[in-house]
Each structure stands twice: as structure tokens, then as C-alpha cells.
Amino acid sequence: MISLRARIVNRLLPLIGTKTFFSNPSEVQAKIEKLREKGPDLPSKRFRRKFDVLEEQVDGYQVFTIAPRAGALLSQHHVLYLHGGGYVMDMSWAHWNFIGRLIEATGTSVTAPIYPLAPEHQCEALIPKMQKLFERLAEKHGAANMTVMGDSAGGGLSLALTHSLRDSGSYSPGRMILLSPWLDVTATHPDQPEIEKHDPMISISGLRKFGELYAGDLDIKDPRVSPLFGAHNQLPPIQIFTGSADVLWPDSKRFRTALESVSANFEYHEYSDMFHVWMVIPIPEGKEVMQQISEFMLRSK
């Protein structure tokens, strides 16, 4: 049984309009224009009072580095957090809330880029930007201390980035953590239409539209766009979280099978009846995930 708070959130999620956005591909461009006018949610005054927040312009986009206040216990870990949003939507207050709780739980510092979005910026240009950012952070913090973490599209970008780092012979992160990752933008798995009926947040038609916008001139099955189709050998320790009421659940299951085939070091956590990116919400199940993340980061140091 999922918790009462999770059931309440599940009932409220359709009201925020995300699934409506995903279900109307013809209206995507107009919605994106409104989102660009609004811009990303930025750290609140309360968040800035609680943590040390450094804002920089890096390679033409905003990058935030967040750390515990001076005197707080600070671990050697540093997280590069890549937010979700279908590659077309910016960071939200929920992402900042999660990052704050992550810092409190682990003592880590976090870099959160407001990375360039599709359709204005596409996959072929984005991954090199994120690789350049990771390499800069690895030089400062040490690659072994680095965690690449992302939710939804940010999870797919995290895997594609880690593939790129490996293939280029660059630094390798110490670990990777994926939260409801979007690993296959084709959204063609035969189980997805049935799951879609129960998913309160996302729909297949929207996934396909956003995937096309992000791919640009690349094939949507190109491993840079859909990293599920890449080679998964020689990756760092990986932790995966998914829920069975999420259209992206089949992506995580197929990724688990692929990792098993190369004898990778990974943890796979599947929660029954849980919705998309529930891990970032401070419900009981989300708090349990935070504890699992903390333990994983300590074990794989």
C-alpha cells in the first residue's frame, strides 16, 4: 500500500496541468513560448538564507552551486544535478526543494545548471556543454567524488553524459543516480499505452513530440537522444528509482536488463503504484528514497 500522502498527491497531480500539456502536441509551441516568458523557478529567499548559493554564467547559461552554510558538516561528495522537464521545461520549485533536502541529508554540495532547452537548443549541442561543465567540476572536486544525478529527462541526460565521458576517455563520475529516467524518447514500448491510463502526469504523445524537438537532426534512436540504446559497459555504480504507475517504468526495466547483461554494479528500486518523479516530493516514499540515496553515496565513495 502506498502512503496516504502519496495517494493525495496522486489525486492532485492532474490539476497542475502537466498531463494536459503532454496530451496536446499541437499546443506545445504556444505553451513553450509562455514558459520562456516566465523563465525558470530560481532559489527562493528562504532557500538562499538556508544555504550558500553561488550563481554564475557558464558557456551562456546560468549555473547554481549550492552548499551547506559555513560550519555545517560538508562531505567530499559533489552532485551535478540535471533537472527533468521533457528537455523543454525549466527547473521548478520541486527541484530546488529536493536539492535542499539532498544537501541536508548528505552534507554534499550540488551544482544545478539551468541548461539550454529544446527546441531552441538540441541534443547534439547540449551534451558537449554538460560534459564541459562536468569536467570543470571534476577538476575542482575530484571525479571519484562526483555524482551525476537527474530526474526524468535529466535522468536520460545523465546517462547520455556518462556515456559521452566514457567514450571520450574523460573523467568518469564516482556514481550515477537516476530518478524516473526518460531513456527512450520513441515511447514505443508495448506496455506504455496501458500504463498511460493510470499515469497522472505524462502521456505518450507528449513524450514523442518533446523527443523530436530535442533530437533535432539526430535520429530519435541515436544513443545521445535515447541513451537506452547505447552501450552500458564500463559505467560507474548506478542507482535507479522507478514506479509502476509511470509511463517511463518500462525504460527502467529494460535498462536494468541491459545492465545485468554486462554485469554492471547497480541498484534497482521499483515502487508499486508510484507515479512519475515521486522521489522528489517529501512524502514517506520520497523520504525513504533520500535515505537510500544517502546510503548509496556513502557505500560507493
PDB file of C-alpha atoms in Angstrom:
ATOM      1  CA  MET A   1       0.000   0.000   0.000  1.00  0.00           C
ATOM      2  CA  ILE A   2       1.282   3.445  -0.857  1.00  0.00           C
ATOM      3  CA  SER A   3       1.107   6.103   1.836  1.00  0.00           C
ATOM      4  CA  LEU A   4      -1.900   8.357   2.377  1.00  0.00           C
ATOM      5  CA  ARG A   5       0.151  11.406   1.413  1.00  0.00           C
ATOM      6  CA  ALA A   6       1.221   9.708  -1.826  1.00  0.00           C
ATOM      7  CA  ARG A   7      -2.402   8.908  -2.641  1.00  0.00           C
ATOM      8  CA  ILE A   8      -3.382  12.537  -2.042  1.00  0.00           C
ATOM      9  CA  VAL A   9      -0.578  13.815  -4.281  1.00  0.00           C
ATOM     10  CA  ASN A  10      -1.569  11.309  -6.942  1.00  0.00           C
ATOM     11  CA  ARG A  11      -5.122  12.704  -6.907  1.00  0.00           C
ATOM     12  CA  LEU A  12      -3.890  16.318  -7.095  1.00  0.00           C
ATOM     13  CA  LEU A  13      -1.317  15.874  -9.866  1.00  0.00           C
ATOM     14  CA  PRO A  14      -3.803  16.108 -12.774  1.00  0.00           C
ATOM     15  CA  LEU A  15      -4.785  19.561 -11.506  1.00  0.00           C
ATOM     16  CA  ILE A  16      -1.355  21.062 -12.192  1.00  0.00           C
ATOM     17  CA  GLY A  17      -1.871  20.583 -15.923  1.00  0.00           C
ATOM     18  CA  THR A  18       1.277  18.659 -16.811  1.00  0.00           C
ATOM     19  CA  LYS A  19      -0.596  15.756 -18.392  1.00  0.00           C
ATOM     20  CA  THR A  20      -2.779  18.185 -20.347  1.00  0.00           C
ATOM     21  CA  PHE A  21       0.416  19.764 -21.713  1.00  0.00           C
ATOM     22  CA  PHE A  22       1.793  16.339 -22.620  1.00  0.00           C
ATOM     23  CA  SER A  23      -1.506  15.280 -24.231  1.00  0.00           C
ATOM     24  CA  ASN A  24      -1.799  18.172 -26.702  1.00  0.00           C
ATOM     25  CA  PRO A  25       1.242  18.154 -29.027  1.00  0.00           C
ATOM     26  CA  SER A  26      -0.371  20.747 -31.306  1.00  0.00           C
ATOM     27  CA  GLU A  27      -0.301  23.269 -28.446  1.00  0.00           C
ATOM     28  CA  VAL A  28       3.294  22.632 -27.404  1.00  0.00           C
ATOM     29  CA  GLN A  29       4.852  25.600 -29.195  1.00  0.00           C
ATOM     30  CA  ALA A  30       2.411  28.090 -27.659  1.00  0.00           C
ATOM     31  CA  LYS A  31       2.982  26.588 -24.216  1.00  0.00           C
ATOM     32  CA  ILE A  32       6.751  26.710 -24.646  1.00  0.00           C
ATOM     33  CA  GLU A  33       6.540  30.405 -25.540  1.00  0.00           C
ATOM     34  CA  LYS A  34       4.677  31.054 -22.285  1.00  0.00           C
ATOM     35  CA  LEU A  35       7.242  29.057 -20.342  1.00  0.00           C
ATOM     36  CA  ARG A  36      10.079  31.085 -21.857  1.00  0.00           C
ATOM     37  CA  GLU A  37       8.345  34.311 -20.830  1.00  0.00           C
ATOM     38  CA  LYS A  38       8.076  33.029 -17.274  1.00  0.00           C
ATOM     39  CA  GLY A  39      11.587  31.577 -17.074  1.00  0.00           C
ATOM     40  CA  PRO A  40      12.847  29.015 -14.578  1.00  0.00           C
ATOM     41  CA  ASP A  41      11.968  28.944 -10.909  1.00  0.00           C
ATOM     42  CA  LEU A  42      15.026  30.219  -9.074  1.00  0.00           C
ATOM     43  CA  PRO A  43      16.172  29.663  -5.481  1.00  0.00           C
ATOM     44  CA  SER A  44      13.829  31.437  -3.086  1.00  0.00           C
ATOM     45  CA  LYS A  45      14.918  33.927  -0.415  1.00  0.00           C
ATOM     46  CA  ARG A  46      14.309  31.264   2.216  1.00  0.00           C
ATOM     47  CA  PHE A  47      16.455  28.779   0.270  1.00  0.00           C
ATOM     48  CA  ARG A  48      19.244  31.338  -0.020  1.00  0.00           C
ATOM     49  CA  ARG A  49      19.130  32.030   3.719  1.00  0.00           C
ATOM     50  CA  LYS A  50      19.427  28.339   4.438  1.00  0.00           C
ATOM     51  CA  PHE A  51      22.291  27.507   2.060  1.00  0.00           C
ATOM     52  CA  ASP A  52      25.284  29.150   0.436  1.00  0.00           C
ATOM     53  CA  VAL A  53      24.195  29.842  -3.158  1.00  0.00           C
ATOM     54  CA  LEU A  54      26.614  30.891  -5.884  1.00  0.00           C
ATOM     55  CA  GLU A  55      25.229  31.920  -9.282  1.00  0.00           C
ATOM     56  CA  GLU A  56      27.444  32.036 -12.381  1.00  0.00           C
ATOM     57  CA  GLN A  57      27.134  32.332 -16.143  1.00  0.00           C
ATOM     58  CA  VAL A  58      28.886  29.366 -17.751  1.00  0.00           C
ATOM     59  CA  ASP A  59      29.027  28.933 -21.507  1.00  0.00           C
ATOM     60  CA  GLY A  60      25.972  31.149 -21.932  1.00  0.00           C
ATOM     61  CA  TYR A  61      23.644  29.645 -19.298  1.00  0.00           C
ATOM     62  CA  GLN A  62      23.056  30.004 -15.554  1.00  0.00           C
ATOM     63  CA  VAL A  63      24.725  27.612 -13.153  1.00  0.00           C
ATOM     64  CA  PHE A  64      23.943  27.472  -9.434  1.00  0.00           C
ATOM     65  CA  THR A  65      26.245  25.922  -6.846  1.00  0.00           C
ATOM     66  CA  ILE A  66      24.578  25.217  -3.517  1.00  0.00           C
ATOM     67  CA  ALA A  67      26.337  24.129  -0.336  1.00  0.00           C
ATOM     68  CA  PRO A  68      25.678  23.886   3.406  1.00  0.00           C
ATOM     69  CA  ARG A  69      26.290  27.083   5.318  1.00  0.00           C
ATOM     70  CA  ALA A  70      29.782  27.608   6.721  1.00  0.00           C
ATOM     71  CA  GLY A  71      30.318  25.438   9.755  1.00  0.00           C
ATOM     72  CA  ALA A  72      27.864  22.737   8.650  1.00  0.00           C
ATOM     73  CA  LEU A  73      29.161  19.232   8.085  1.00  0.00           C
ATOM     74  CA  LEU A  74      30.292  19.110   4.467  1.00  0.00           C
ATOM     75  CA  SER A  75      31.097  15.807   2.777  1.00  0.00           C
ATOM     76  CA  GLN A  76      33.576  15.420  -0.055  1.00  0.00           C
ATOM     77  CA  HIS A  77      30.764  14.493  -2.422  1.00  0.00           C
ATOM     78  CA  HIS A  78      29.632  16.886  -5.114  1.00  0.00           C
ATOM     79  CA  VAL A  79      26.489  16.340  -7.196  1.00  0.00           C
ATOM     80  CA  LEU A  80      25.823  17.544 -10.718  1.00  0.00           C
ATOM     81  CA  TYR A  81      22.021  17.640 -10.756  1.00  0.00           C
ATOM     82  CA  LEU A  82      20.277  17.672 -14.147  1.00  0.00           C
ATOM     83  CA  HIS A  83      16.599  18.564 -13.859  1.00  0.00           C
ATOM     84  CA  GLY A  84      13.685  16.988 -15.697  1.00  0.00           C
ATOM     85  CA  GLY A  85      11.039  18.647 -17.819  1.00  0.00           C
ATOM     86  CA  GLY A  86      10.982  16.842 -21.142  1.00  0.00           C
ATOM     87  CA  TYR A  87      14.014  18.869 -22.341  1.00  0.00           C
ATOM     88  CA  VAL A  88      11.596  21.769 -22.946  1.00  0.00           C
ATOM     89  CA  MET A  89      10.707  22.882 -19.391  1.00  0.00           C
ATOM     90  CA  ASP A  90      12.920  24.654 -16.865  1.00  0.00           C
ATOM     91  CA  MET A  91      13.643  23.925 -13.227  1.00  0.00           C
ATOM     92  CA  SER A  92      10.709  24.115 -10.841  1.00  0.00           C
ATOM     93  CA  TRP A  93      10.337  24.779  -7.123  1.00  0.00           C
ATOM     94  CA  ALA A  94      10.094  20.999  -6.594  1.00  0.00           C
ATOM     95  CA  HIS A  95      13.642  20.573  -7.903  1.00  0.00           C
ATOM     96  CA  TRP A  96      15.002  23.208  -5.527  1.00  0.00           C
ATOM     97  CA  ASN A  97      13.109  21.645  -2.641  1.00  0.00           C
ATOM     98  CA  PHE A  98      14.635  18.254  -3.454  1.00  0.00           C
ATOM     99  CA  ILE A  99      18.132  19.698  -3.769  1.00  0.00           C
ATOM    100  CA  GLY A 100      17.781  21.345  -0.362  1.00  0.00           C
ATOM    101  CA  ARG A 101      16.703  18.090   1.233  1.00  0.00           C
ATOM    102  CA  LEU A 102      19.541  16.263  -0.520  1.00  0.00           C
ATOM    103  CA  ILE A 103      22.096  18.677   0.924  1.00  0.00           C
ATOM    104  CA  GLU A 104      20.618  18.327   4.398  1.00  0.00           C
ATOM    105  CA  ALA A 105      20.595  14.523   4.185  1.00  0.00           C
ATOM    106  CA  THR A 106      24.080  14.022   2.760  1.00  0.00           C
ATOM    107  CA  GLY A 107      26.130  17.143   3.534  1.00  0.00           C
ATOM    108  CA  THR A 108      27.042  17.307  -0.139  1.00  0.00           C
ATOM    109  CA  SER A 109      27.304  20.362  -2.346  1.00  0.00           C
ATOM    110  CA  VAL A 110      25.321  20.495  -5.593  1.00  0.00           C
ATOM    111  CA  THR A 111      25.731  22.132  -8.975  1.00  0.00           C
ATOM    112  CA  ALA A 112      22.423  22.714 -10.775  1.00  0.00           C
ATOM    113  CA  PRO A 113      22.667  24.135 -14.305  1.00  0.00           C
ATOM    114  CA  ILE A 114      19.736  25.929 -15.922  1.00  0.00           C
ATOM    115  CA  TYR A 115      20.749  24.155 -19.099  1.00  0.00           C
ATOM    116  CA  PRO A 116      19.637  25.281 -22.594  1.00  0.00           C
ATOM    117  CA  LEU A 117      16.299  23.810 -23.657  1.00  0.00           C
ATOM    118  CA  ALA A 118      14.701  22.467 -26.819  1.00  0.00           C
ATOM    119  CA  PRO A 119      13.605  23.385 -29.387  1.00  0.00           C
ATOM    120  CA  GLU A 120      15.982  26.364 -29.308  1.00  0.00           C
ATOM    121  CA  HIS A 121      18.860  24.083 -28.244  1.00  0.00           C
ATOM    122  CA  GLN A 122      19.066  20.407 -29.082  1.00  0.00           C
ATOM    123  CA  CYS A 123      20.811  17.227 -28.024  1.00  0.00           C
ATOM    124  CA  GLU A 124      23.847  17.443 -30.283  1.00  0.00           C
ATOM    125  CA  ALA A 125      24.891  20.745 -28.688  1.00  0.00           C
ATOM    126  CA  LEU A 126      23.672  20.125 -25.134  1.00  0.00           C
ATOM    127  CA  ILE A 127      25.680  17.021 -24.236  1.00  0.00           C
ATOM    128  CA  PRO A 128      29.069  18.646 -25.020  1.00  0.00           C
ATOM    129  CA  LYS A 129      28.067  21.615 -22.844  1.00  0.00           C
ATOM    130  CA  MET A 130      27.231  19.302 -19.936  1.00  0.00           C
ATOM    131  CA  GLN A 131      30.451  17.350 -20.474  1.00  0.00           C
ATOM    132  CA  LYS A 132      32.462  20.552 -20.337  1.00  0.00           C
ATOM    133  CA  LEU A 133      30.673  21.520 -17.112  1.00  0.00           C
ATOM    134  CA  PHE A 134      31.262  18.097 -15.560  1.00  0.00           C
ATOM    135  CA  GLU A 135      34.961  18.189 -16.441  1.00  0.00           C
ATOM    136  CA  ARG A 136      35.283  21.607 -14.828  1.00  0.00           C
ATOM    137  CA  LEU A 137      33.633  20.294 -11.649  1.00  0.00           C
ATOM    138  CA  ALA A 138      35.731  17.109 -11.657  1.00  0.00           C
ATOM    139  CA  GLU A 139      38.915  19.167 -11.754  1.00  0.00           C
ATOM    140  CA  LYS A 140      37.762  21.022  -8.651  1.00  0.00           C
ATOM    141  CA  HIS A 141      36.155  18.237  -6.604  1.00  0.00           C
ATOM    142  CA  GLY A 142      37.800  15.072  -7.950  1.00  0.00           C
ATOM    143  CA  ALA A 143      35.945  12.791 -10.363  1.00  0.00           C
ATOM    144  CA  ALA A 144      35.666   9.994  -7.779  1.00  0.00           C
ATOM    145  CA  ASN A 145      33.726  12.355  -5.508  1.00  0.00           C
ATOM    146  CA  MET A 146      31.298  13.330  -8.272  1.00  0.00           C
ATOM    147  CA  THR A 147      27.726  12.058  -8.594  1.00  0.00           C
ATOM    148  CA  VAL A 148      25.710  12.673 -11.756  1.00  0.00           C
ATOM    149  CA  MET A 149      22.040  12.722 -10.811  1.00  0.00           C
ATOM    150  CA  GLY A 150      18.889  13.547 -12.728  1.00  0.00           C
ATOM    151  CA  ASP A 151      15.139  13.092 -12.822  1.00  0.00           C
ATOM    152  CA  SER A 152      13.066  12.225 -15.909  1.00  0.00           C
ATOM    153  CA  ALA A 153      14.709  13.915 -18.930  1.00  0.00           C
ATOM    154  CA  GLY A 154      17.549  14.857 -16.585  1.00  0.00           C
ATOM    155  CA  GLY A 155      17.990  11.150 -15.918  1.00  0.00           C
ATOM    156  CA  GLY A 156      18.288  10.442 -19.636  1.00  0.00           C
ATOM    157  CA  LEU A 157      20.732  13.328 -19.996  1.00  0.00           C
ATOM    158  CA  SER A 158      22.735  11.966 -17.034  1.00  0.00           C
ATOM    159  CA  LEU A 159      23.155   8.592 -18.745  1.00  0.00           C
ATOM    160  CA  ALA A 160      23.965  10.151 -22.139  1.00  0.00           C
ATOM    161  CA  LEU A 161      26.537  12.408 -20.460  1.00  0.00           C
ATOM    162  CA  THR A 162      28.149   9.467 -18.667  1.00  0.00           C
ATOM    163  CA  HIS A 163      28.306   7.541 -21.963  1.00  0.00           C
ATOM    164  CA  SER A 164      29.994  10.551 -23.571  1.00  0.00           C
ATOM    165  CA  LEU A 165      32.526  10.886 -20.745  1.00  0.00           C
ATOM    166  CA  ARG A 166      33.401   7.200 -21.057  1.00  0.00           C
ATOM    167  CA  ASP A 167      33.652   7.240 -24.849  1.00  0.00           C
ATOM    168  CA  SER A 168      35.879  10.313 -24.890  1.00  0.00           C
ATOM    169  CA  GLY A 169      38.238   8.891 -22.285  1.00  0.00           C
ATOM    170  CA  SER A 170      37.471  11.818 -19.993  1.00  0.00           C
ATOM    171  CA  TYR A 171      36.777  11.819 -16.266  1.00  0.00           C
ATOM    172  CA  SER A 172      34.288   9.232 -15.015  1.00  0.00           C
ATOM    173  CA  PRO A 173      31.890  10.146 -12.192  1.00  0.00           C
ATOM    174  CA  GLY A 174      32.078   8.165  -8.992  1.00  0.00           C
ATOM    175  CA  ARG A 175      28.391   7.241  -9.254  1.00  0.00           C
ATOM    176  CA  MET A 176      25.149   7.966 -11.091  1.00  0.00           C
ATOM    177  CA  ILE A 177      21.622   8.235  -9.656  1.00  0.00           C
ATOM    178  CA  LEU A 178      18.557   8.168 -11.916  1.00  0.00           C
ATOM    179  CA  LEU A 179      15.056   9.162 -10.773  1.00  0.00           C
ATOM    180  CA  SER A 180      12.242   8.036 -13.115  1.00  0.00           C
ATOM    181  CA  PRO A 181      14.680   8.359 -16.024  1.00  0.00           C
ATOM    182  CA  TRP A 182      13.481   9.024 -19.587  1.00  0.00           C
ATOM    183  CA  LEU A 183      15.828   6.779 -21.535  1.00  0.00           C
ATOM    184  CA  ASP A 184      13.922   6.134 -24.781  1.00  0.00           C
ATOM    185  CA  VAL A 185      12.236   9.142 -26.406  1.00  0.00           C
ATOM    186  CA  THR A 186      10.486   6.940 -29.016  1.00  0.00           C
ATOM    187  CA  ALA A 187       7.880   5.947 -26.373  1.00  0.00           C
ATOM    188  CA  THR A 188       7.044   2.791 -28.339  1.00  0.00           C
ATOM    189  CA  HIS A 189       7.193   0.106 -25.662  1.00  0.00           C
ATOM    190  CA  PRO A 190       4.041  -2.079 -25.918  1.00  0.00           C
ATOM    191  CA  ASP A 191       3.313  -1.757 -22.179  1.00  0.00           C
ATOM    192  CA  GLN A 192       3.184   2.034 -22.210  1.00  0.00           C
ATOM    193  CA  PRO A 193      -0.380   2.569 -23.554  1.00  0.00           C
ATOM    194  CA  GLU A 194      -1.871   0.614 -20.645  1.00  0.00           C
ATOM    195  CA  ILE A 195       0.314   2.368 -18.072  1.00  0.00           C
ATOM    196  CA  GLU A 196      -0.622   5.734 -19.579  1.00  0.00           C
ATOM    197  CA  LYS A 197      -4.221   5.214 -18.447  1.00  0.00           C
ATOM    198  CA  HIS A 198      -3.085   5.354 -14.821  1.00  0.00           C
ATOM    199  CA  ASP A 199      -0.233   7.884 -15.108  1.00  0.00           C
ATOM    200  CA  PRO A 200      -1.421  11.235 -13.673  1.00  0.00           C
ATOM    201  CA  MET A 201       1.433  13.273 -15.166  1.00  0.00           C
ATOM    202  CA  ILE A 202       2.604  12.327 -18.659  1.00  0.00           C
ATOM    203  CA  SER A 203       1.317  10.921 -21.918  1.00  0.00           C
ATOM    204  CA  ILE A 204       2.893   9.121 -24.841  1.00  0.00           C
ATOM    205  CA  SER A 205       2.009  11.750 -27.447  1.00  0.00           C
ATOM    206  CA  GLY A 206       3.788  14.445 -25.477  1.00  0.00           C
ATOM    207  CA  LEU A 207       6.862  12.302 -24.950  1.00  0.00           C
ATOM    208  CA  ARG A 208       7.158  11.720 -28.672  1.00  0.00           C
ATOM    209  CA  LYS A 209       6.737  15.400 -29.505  1.00  0.00           C
ATOM    210  CA  PHE A 210       9.284  16.557 -26.938  1.00  0.00           C
ATOM    211  CA  GLY A 211      11.681  13.823 -28.075  1.00  0.00           C
ATOM    212  CA  GLU A 212      11.512  15.046 -31.666  1.00  0.00           C
ATOM    213  CA  LEU A 213      12.153  18.633 -30.590  1.00  0.00           C
ATOM    214  CA  TYR A 214      15.166  17.559 -28.545  1.00  0.00           C
ATOM    215  CA  ALA A 215      16.587  15.237 -31.227  1.00  0.00           C
ATOM    216  CA  GLY A 216      16.717  17.908 -33.919  1.00  0.00           C
ATOM    217  CA  ASP A 217      18.525  16.407 -36.898  1.00  0.00           C
ATOM    218  CA  LEU A 218      19.532  13.271 -34.987  1.00  0.00           C
ATOM    219  CA  ASP A 219      17.593  10.023 -35.211  1.00  0.00           C
ATOM    220  CA  ILE A 220      15.383   9.587 -32.155  1.00  0.00           C
ATOM    221  CA  LYS A 221      17.083   6.216 -31.552  1.00  0.00           C
ATOM    222  CA  ASP A 222      20.531   7.793 -31.545  1.00  0.00           C
ATOM    223  CA  PRO A 223      22.039   6.842 -28.141  1.00  0.00           C
ATOM    224  CA  ARG A 224      22.696  10.509 -27.436  1.00  0.00           C
ATOM    225  CA  VAL A 225      18.951  11.161 -27.659  1.00  0.00           C
ATOM    226  CA  SER A 226      17.702   7.803 -26.329  1.00  0.00           C
ATOM    227  CA  PRO A 227      20.612   6.520 -24.211  1.00  0.00           C
ATOM    228  CA  LEU A 228      18.823   3.220 -23.540  1.00  0.00           C
ATOM    229  CA  PHE A 229      20.138   2.158 -26.970  1.00  0.00           C
ATOM    230  CA  GLY A 230      23.760   2.881 -26.074  1.00  0.00           C
ATOM    231  CA  ALA A 231      26.423   0.523 -24.725  1.00  0.00           C
ATOM    232  CA  HIS A 232      26.340   0.283 -20.937  1.00  0.00           C
ATOM    233  CA  ASN A 233      29.699  -1.289 -20.208  1.00  0.00           C
ATOM    234  CA  GLN A 234      32.286   0.436 -18.013  1.00  0.00           C
ATOM    235  CA  LEU A 235      29.821   2.690 -16.241  1.00  0.00           C
ATOM    236  CA  PRO A 236      30.174   3.795 -12.598  1.00  0.00           C
ATOM    237  CA  PRO A 237      27.926   2.366  -9.866  1.00  0.00           C
ATOM    238  CA  ILE A 238      24.310   3.245 -10.687  1.00  0.00           C
ATOM    239  CA  GLN A 239      21.189   3.647  -8.555  1.00  0.00           C
ATOM    240  CA  ILE A 240      17.801   3.633 -10.309  1.00  0.00           C
ATOM    241  CA  PHE A 241      14.378   4.541  -8.906  1.00  0.00           C
ATOM    242  CA  THR A 242      11.087   3.980 -10.718  1.00  0.00           C
ATOM    243  CA  GLY A 243       7.373   3.455 -10.073  1.00  0.00           C
ATOM    244  CA  SER A 244       4.859   1.159 -11.731  1.00  0.00           C
ATOM    245  CA  ALA A 245       2.311   3.949 -12.394  1.00  0.00           C
ATOM    246  CA  ASP A 246       4.808   5.850 -14.548  1.00  0.00           C
ATOM    247  CA  VAL A 247       4.756   5.649 -18.362  1.00  0.00           C
ATOM    248  CA  LEU A 248       8.567   5.592 -18.192  1.00  0.00           C
ATOM    249  CA  TRP A 249       8.644   2.494 -15.983  1.00  0.00           C
ATOM    250  CA  PRO A 250       9.430   0.163 -18.958  1.00  0.00           C
ATOM    251  CA  ASP A 251      12.537   2.247 -19.720  1.00  0.00           C
ATOM    252  CA  SER A 252      13.975   1.495 -16.283  1.00  0.00           C
ATOM    253  CA  LYS A 253      13.140  -2.202 -16.521  1.00  0.00           C
ATOM    254  CA  ARG A 254      14.869  -2.520 -19.894  1.00  0.00           C
ATOM    255  CA  PHE A 255      17.858  -0.596 -18.564  1.00  0.00           C
ATOM    256  CA  ARG A 256      18.056  -2.993 -15.607  1.00  0.00           C
ATOM    257  CA  THR A 257      18.124  -5.949 -18.045  1.00  0.00           C
ATOM    258  CA  ALA A 258      20.846  -4.285 -20.122  1.00  0.00           C
ATOM    259  CA  LEU A 259      22.963  -3.645 -17.024  1.00  0.00           C
ATOM    260  CA  GLU A 260      22.575  -7.251 -15.931  1.00  0.00           C
ATOM    261  CA  SER A 261      23.880  -8.389 -19.329  1.00  0.00           C
ATOM    262  CA  VAL A 262      27.172  -6.530 -18.798  1.00  0.00           C
ATOM    263  CA  SER A 263      27.432  -7.406 -15.092  1.00  0.00           C
ATOM    264  CA  ALA A 264      27.259  -3.755 -14.088  1.00  0.00           C
ATOM    265  CA  ASN A 265      27.328  -2.519 -10.497  1.00  0.00           C
ATOM    266  CA  PHE A 266      23.840  -1.136  -9.884  1.00  0.00           C
ATOM    267  CA  GLU A 267      20.831  -0.936  -7.593  1.00  0.00           C
ATOM    268  CA  TYR A 268      17.297  -1.050  -8.966  1.00  0.00           C
ATOM    269  CA  HIS A 269      14.419   0.195  -6.788  1.00  0.00           C
ATOM    270  CA  GLU A 270      10.883  -0.265  -8.099  1.00  0.00           C
ATOM    271  CA  TYR A 271       7.937   1.044  -6.067  1.00  0.00           C
ATOM    272  CA  SER A 272       4.484  -0.357  -6.775  1.00  0.00           C
ATOM    273  CA  ASP A 273       1.770   2.107  -7.890  1.00  0.00           C
ATOM    274  CA  MET A 274       4.042   5.150  -7.608  1.00  0.00           C
ATOM    275  CA  PHE A 275       3.856   7.939 -10.169  1.00  0.00           C
ATOM    276  CA  HIS A 276       6.452   9.836 -12.188  1.00  0.00           C
ATOM    277  CA  VAL A 277       9.286  11.532 -10.202  1.00  0.00           C
ATOM    278  CA  TRP A 278       7.587  10.924  -6.853  1.00  0.00           C
ATOM    279  CA  MET A 279      11.099  10.686  -5.406  1.00  0.00           C
ATOM    280  CA  VAL A 280      11.493  14.478  -5.363  1.00  0.00           C
ATOM    281  CA  ILE A 281       8.405  15.011  -3.165  1.00  0.00           C
ATOM    282  CA  PRO A 282       8.764  14.836   0.660  1.00  0.00           C
ATOM    283  CA  ILE A 283       6.150  12.113   1.083  1.00  0.00           C
ATOM    284  CA  PRO A 284       7.064   8.987   3.095  1.00  0.00           C
ATOM    285  CA  GLU A 285       8.223   7.143  -0.033  1.00  0.00           C
ATOM    286  CA  GLY A 286      10.321  10.142  -1.077  1.00  0.00           C
ATOM    287  CA  LYS A 287      11.943  10.278   2.352  1.00  0.00           C
ATOM    288  CA  GLU A 288      12.758   6.577   2.052  1.00  0.00           C
ATOM    289  CA  VAL A 289      14.438   7.244  -1.294  1.00  0.00           C
ATOM    290  CA  MET A 290      16.517  10.020   0.256  1.00  0.00           C
ATOM    291  CA  GLN A 291      17.784   7.573   2.862  1.00  0.00           C
ATOM    292  CA  GLN A 292      18.646   5.069   0.116  1.00  0.00           C
ATOM    293  CA  ILE A 293      20.484   7.762  -1.835  1.00  0.00           C
ATOM    294  CA  SER A 294      22.494   8.726   1.255  1.00  0.00           C
ATOM    295  CA  GLU A 295      23.497   5.127   1.897  1.00  0.00           C
ATOM    296  CA  PHE A 296      24.421   4.577  -1.760  1.00  0.00           C
ATOM    297  CA  MET A 297      26.646   7.653  -1.875  1.00  0.00           C
ATOM    298  CA  LEU A 298      28.472   6.537   1.263  1.00  0.00           C
ATOM    299  CA  ARG A 299      28.916   2.950   0.053  1.00  0.00           C
ATOM    300  CA  SER A 300      30.214   3.898  -3.379  1.00  0.00           C
ATOM    301  CA  LYS A 301      32.657   6.534  -2.139  1.00  0.00           C
TER     302      LYS A 301
END
